Coordinates of C-alpha atoms in Angstrom, one line a residue:
X7 CA 188.7 421.0 -13.0
X8 CA 188.9 420.1 -9.1
X9 CA 192.5 418.4 -10.0
X10 CA 193.5 421.8 -11.8
X11 CA 192.1 424.1 -9.0
X12 CA 193.5 422.1 -6.4
X13 CA 197.0 422.1 -7.8
X14 CA 196.2 426.2 -8.6
X15 CA 195.5 426.3 -4.6
X16 CA 198.5 424.5 -3.4
X17 CA 201.0 426.7 -5.6
X18 CA 199.7 429.4 -3.7
X19 CA 199.4 428.0 -0.3
X20 CA 203.1 428.2 1.5
X21 CA 203.4 424.8 3.5
X22 CA 206.0 425.1 6.2
X23 CA 207.0 424.5 10.0
X24 CA 205.7 427.2 12.9
X25 CA 208.7 429.9 13.8
X26 CA 207.5 432.8 15.7
X27 CA 210.8 434.1 15.1
X28 CA 210.1 435.1 11.3
X29 CA 207.5 436.9 12.6
X30 CA 209.3 438.8 15.2
X31 CA 211.6 439.7 12.9
X32 CA 209.1 441.2 10.3
X33 CA 208.5 443.7 13.3
X34 CA 211.7 444.8 13.5
X35 CA 212.2 445.2 10.3
X36 CA 214.7 442.7 8.8
X37 CA 216.9 441.2 5.8
X38 CA 213.9 440.4 2.6
X39 CA 214.2 436.9 4.1
X40 CA 212.8 437.6 7.4
X41 CA 210.0 439.6 5.3
X42 CA 208.9 436.5 4.3
X43 CA 206.7 435.1 6.9
X44 CA 205.6 431.6 6.9
X45 CA 201.8 430.4 7.2
X46 CA 200.4 427.7 8.8
X47 CA 199.5 424.7 6.9
X48 CA 196.2 424.5 9.1
X49 CA 195.3 428.0 8.1
X50 CA 194.7 426.3 4.9
X51 CA 192.7 423.2 5.8
X52 CA 190.5 424.9 8.1
X53 CA 190.2 428.7 6.6
X54 CA 191.2 428.2 2.6
X55 CA 189.6 425.2 1.5
X56 CA 186.0 425.7 3.3
X57 CA 185.9 429.4 1.9
X58 CA 186.4 427.7 -1.6
X59 CA 184.1 425.1 -1.3
X60 CA 181.4 427.0 0.4
X61 CA 181.4 429.7 -2.6
X62 CA 181.7 427.2 -5.2
X63 CA 178.3 425.7 -3.3
X64 CA 176.6 428.9 -2.6
X65 CA 177.0 429.5 -6.9
X66 CA 175.2 425.7 -7.4
X67 CA 172.6 426.7 -5.4
X68 CA 171.2 429.7 -7.0
X69 CA 171.3 427.9 -9.8
X70 CA 169.1 425.5 -9.1
X71 CA 167.1 428.6 -6.9
X72 CA 166.7 430.6 -10.0
X73 CA 165.7 427.6 -11.9
X74 CA 162.6 427.7 -8.8
X75 CA 162.0 431.3 -8.7
X76 CA 162.1 432.0 -12.1
X77 CA 158.5 432.9 -13.8
X78 CA 157.1 432.1 -16.9
X79 CA 157.2 434.8 -19.4
X80 CA 154.0 435.3 -20.3
X81 CA 153.3 437.4 -23.9
X82 CA 150.6 439.2 -24.5
X83 CA 147.8 438.2 -27.6
X84 CA 148.4 441.8 -29.3
X85 CA 151.8 441.5 -28.8
X86 CA 151.5 438.0 -31.3
X87 CA 149.3 439.6 -33.4
X88 CA 152.0 442.8 -33.8
X89 CA 154.6 440.8 -34.5
X90 CA 152.5 438.1 -36.3
X91 CA 151.6 440.9 -39.0
X92 CA 155.4 442.6 -39.8
X93 CA 156.0 439.4 -40.3
X94 CA 153.0 438.6 -42.5
X95 CA 154.3 441.8 -44.0
X96 CA 158.1 441.8 -45.0
X97 CA 157.1 438.0 -46.8
X98 CA 154.5 439.9 -49.2
X99 CA 157.5 442.5 -50.0
X100 CA 160.1 439.3 -50.7
X101 CA 157.8 436.8 -52.8
X102 CA 154.5 439.9 -53.9
X103 CA 156.3 439.5 -57.8
X104 CA 155.3 435.2 -57.7
X105 CA 151.4 436.8 -57.5
X106 CA 149.5 438.8 -59.9
X107 CA 149.2 442.7 -60.1
X108 CA 145.0 442.5 -57.8
X109 CA 146.4 440.0 -56.3
X110 CA 149.5 441.9 -54.1
X111 CA 147.0 445.3 -54.3
X112 CA 144.1 443.3 -52.6
X113 CA 147.1 442.3 -49.7
X114 CA 148.5 446.0 -49.6
X115 CA 145.6 447.2 -49.6
X116 CA 144.6 445.0 -46.3
X117 CA 148.4 445.7 -44.5
X118 CA 147.4 450.3 -45.0
X119 CA 144.5 450.4 -44.9
X120 CA 143.7 447.7 -41.4
X121 CA 147.1 445.9 -40.0
X122 CA 149.2 448.7 -39.8
X123 CA 146.6 452.0 -39.2
X124 CA 147.3 454.2 -36.4
X125 CA 144.9 454.0 -33.5
X126 CA 142.4 456.9 -32.7
X127 CA 143.3 459.3 -30.4
X128 CA 141.0 461.7 -28.3
X129 CA 141.4 465.3 -28.8
X130 CA 144.1 466.3 -25.3
X131 CA 145.3 462.4 -25.3
X132 CA 148.9 461.9 -24.8
X133 CA 150.2 459.0 -27.0
X134 CA 150.4 456.1 -24.6
X135 CA 153.6 454.8 -24.0
X136 CA 155.5 450.9 -24.1
X137 CA 155.2 450.1 -20.0
X138 CA 156.9 446.9 -18.3
X139 CA 155.3 444.7 -17.4
X140 CA 154.9 444.9 -13.2
X141 CA 154.9 441.0 -13.2
X142 CA 157.8 440.7 -14.8
X143 CA 159.8 443.8 -12.9
X144 CA 158.7 442.2 -9.7
X145 CA 160.4 438.3 -10.8
X146 CA 163.4 439.8 -11.6
X147 CA 164.1 441.9 -8.3
X148 CA 162.6 438.6 -6.0
X149 CA 165.0 436.4 -8.4
X150 CA 168.1 439.3 -7.8
X151 CA 167.5 439.8 -4.0
X152 CA 167.2 435.6 -3.9
X153 CA 170.1 435.1 -5.7
X154 CA 173.1 438.5 -5.3
X155 CA 172.0 440.3 -3.1
X156 CA 171.1 438.3 0.2
X157 CA 173.7 435.1 -0.7
X158 CA 176.0 437.9 -1.1
X159 CA 175.9 439.5 2.4
X160 CA 175.5 436.0 4.3
X161 CA 178.1 435.4 3.0
X162 CA 181.0 438.3 3.7
X163 CA 179.1 438.0 7.2
X164 CA 180.2 434.5 7.4
X165 CA 183.7 435.5 6.2
X166 CA 184.3 438.5 8.3
X167 CA 182.8 436.2 11.1
X168 CA 184.8 433.2 11.6
X169 CA 188.0 433.8 9.6
X170 CA 188.7 437.8 10.2
X171 CA 192.2 438.3 10.3
X172 CA 194.1 435.3 8.6
X173 CA 196.6 435.7 6.4
X174 CA 195.8 432.8 3.5
X175 CA 197.2 433.1 -0.1
X176 CA 200.5 434.6 -1.2
X177 CA 200.6 435.0 -4.5
X178 CA 203.7 434.1 -6.9
X179 CA 204.3 437.3 -8.1
X180 CA 204.9 441.3 -6.7
X181 CA 202.7 443.6 -7.0
X182 CA 203.2 448.0 -5.5
X183 CA 201.5 449.1 -2.9
X184 CA 198.0 450.5 -4.5
X185 CA 197.1 446.5 -4.5
X186 CA 197.4 446.6 -0.3
X187 CA 193.9 447.7 0.5
X188 CA 192.4 445.5 -2.6
X189 CA 194.5 442.1 -0.9
X190 CA 194.2 443.1 2.5
X191 CA 190.8 443.8 3.6
X192 CA 190.6 443.4 7.2
X193 CA 194.3 443.2 8.1
X194 CA 195.8 447.0 9.5
X195 CA 199.6 445.7 8.9
X196 CA 201.8 447.8 6.7
X197 CA 204.4 446.5 7.2
X198 CA 203.1 443.2 5.4
X199 CA 204.1 442.6 2.0
X200 CA 201.1 443.4 -0.3
X201 CA 201.4 439.8 -2.2
X202 CA 199.8 438.3 1.0
X203 CA 196.1 438.3 0.8
X204 CA 193.8 437.9 3.4
X205 CA 190.6 435.6 4.1
X206 CA 188.4 439.2 3.3
X207 CA 189.8 439.6 -0.1
X208 CA 190.2 436.1 -0.4
X209 CA 186.6 436.1 -0.8
X210 CA 185.9 439.0 -2.7
X211 CA 188.4 436.6 -5.5
X212 CA 186.8 434.1 -5.7
X213 CA 183.2 435.6 -6.0
X214 CA 184.6 437.6 -8.6
X215 CA 187.1 434.8 -10.3
X216 CA 184.9 432.1 -10.1
X217 CA 183.1 432.3 -12.9
X218 CA 184.7 430.7 -15.3
X219 CA 185.0 427.6 -13.2
X220 CA 180.5 427.8 -13.5
X221 CA 180.5 428.2 -17.1
X222 CA 182.6 424.7 -17.3
X223 CA 180.4 422.9 -14.6
X224 CA 176.9 424.0 -15.0
X225 CA 177.0 425.7 -18.5
X226 CA 177.9 428.8 -20.6
X227 CA 174.4 430.2 -19.6
X228 CA 173.7 429.9 -15.9
X229 CA 172.1 432.0 -14.0
X230 CA 176.2 432.7 -11.7
X231 CA 177.1 434.7 -14.8
X232 CA 177.0 437.9 -12.7
X233 CA 177.4 440.3 -15.3
X234 CA 174.5 438.1 -17.5
X235 CA 172.1 439.7 -14.1
X236 CA 173.4 442.7 -14.6
X237 CA 172.6 443.2 -18.0
X238 CA 169.5 442.4 -17.3
X239 CA 168.8 444.9 -14.5
X240 CA 170.3 447.1 -17.0
X241 CA 167.7 446.2 -19.6
X242 CA 164.8 445.5 -18.0
X243 CA 163.6 440.9 -17.2
X244 CA 161.6 441.1 -21.1
X245 CA 165.4 443.2 -22.7
X246 CA 164.1 446.6 -24.5
X247 CA 160.8 447.6 -24.4
X248 CA 159.3 447.9 -28.9
X249 CA 157.4 450.3 -29.6
X250 CA 155.3 448.5 -32.0
X251 CA 153.4 451.9 -33.4
X252 CA 156.7 452.5 -34.4
X253 CA 157.4 449.3 -36.1
X254 CA 154.0 448.9 -37.8
X255 CA 154.6 452.9 -39.3
X256 CA 157.8 451.9 -40.5
X257 CA 157.0 448.8 -42.3
X258 CA 153.9 451.1 -43.2
X259 CA 156.3 453.0 -45.4
X260 CA 158.3 450.0 -46.6
X261 CA 154.9 448.3 -48.3
X262 CA 153.8 451.1 -49.8
X263 CA 157.1 452.2 -52.1
X264 CA 157.7 448.8 -53.7
X265 CA 157.4 448.2 -56.6
X266 CA 155.6 445.2 -57.4
X267 CA 156.5 443.0 -60.1
X268 CA 154.9 440.0 -61.4
X269 CA 157.4 437.7 -62.9
X270 CA 154.8 434.4 -63.9
X271 CA 153.7 436.2 -67.4
X272 CA 157.8 436.6 -69.0
X273 CA 158.6 433.4 -67.3
X274 CA 158.8 431.6 -70.6
X275 CA 160.7 434.2 -72.2
X276 CA 162.9 433.7 -69.6
X277 CA 163.3 430.6 -69.6
X278 CA 164.0 429.9 -73.4
X279 CA 166.5 432.5 -72.7
X280 CA 168.4 431.3 -70.3
X281 CA 167.7 427.7 -73.0
X282 CA 169.6 429.2 -75.7
X283 CA 172.6 430.3 -74.1
X284 CA 173.1 426.8 -72.8

């Protein structure tokens, strides 16, 4: 992985001798060769590579910080009981043909009249909506603050303060002028070619483009995946909230309309039919 990263960076950086005459010719509007500036090799060693190493190390540190800041998921006993009742009802509908009608009706009566019975509500009382766990919400907020906002703000300030105004990379292909604000942040040169990248833009490119490298080094389910963290912010720490009252009512309806047929008494006749066919 490191060899591929180094070879990619080496192909992007233009190493040549210092030439102040070329820089003056670019400002005077020379030829196409004069518009091609030469980058000092020291910029690669003291600007480009340090930003690359720091961005990679902060991703590794963020992965281990997520393990320390992650709160263990706590599941309420009522939630476990509701999920277990629904699973038992589904198994009864799937395998109920193996027990007699009396045994099936006894189990069906238990689920319909007791297990899936809607909670009684007082007159004028509004139905209770499923609420999120405030502890889980605080854990997600703490994790986002410790892994996304604070490190990114510090690194962006560090890059802007120490490496502001540097042109560190030239892309090996040409781009249109619409990409200039994105690739040359912090540099106010209208005559500079769009293919050159500033230090601050290099930081943003690494911030958005290290996802594939982190998935190889740290694993596909690493905490540095920005898309996964944004999805957790939308859905919540434990995914979408489930309303067990509606799930119980739906399973109760399925159980009430289910037709039971005991297959054990006809097992001998079915065995003879299969044996005769052979």
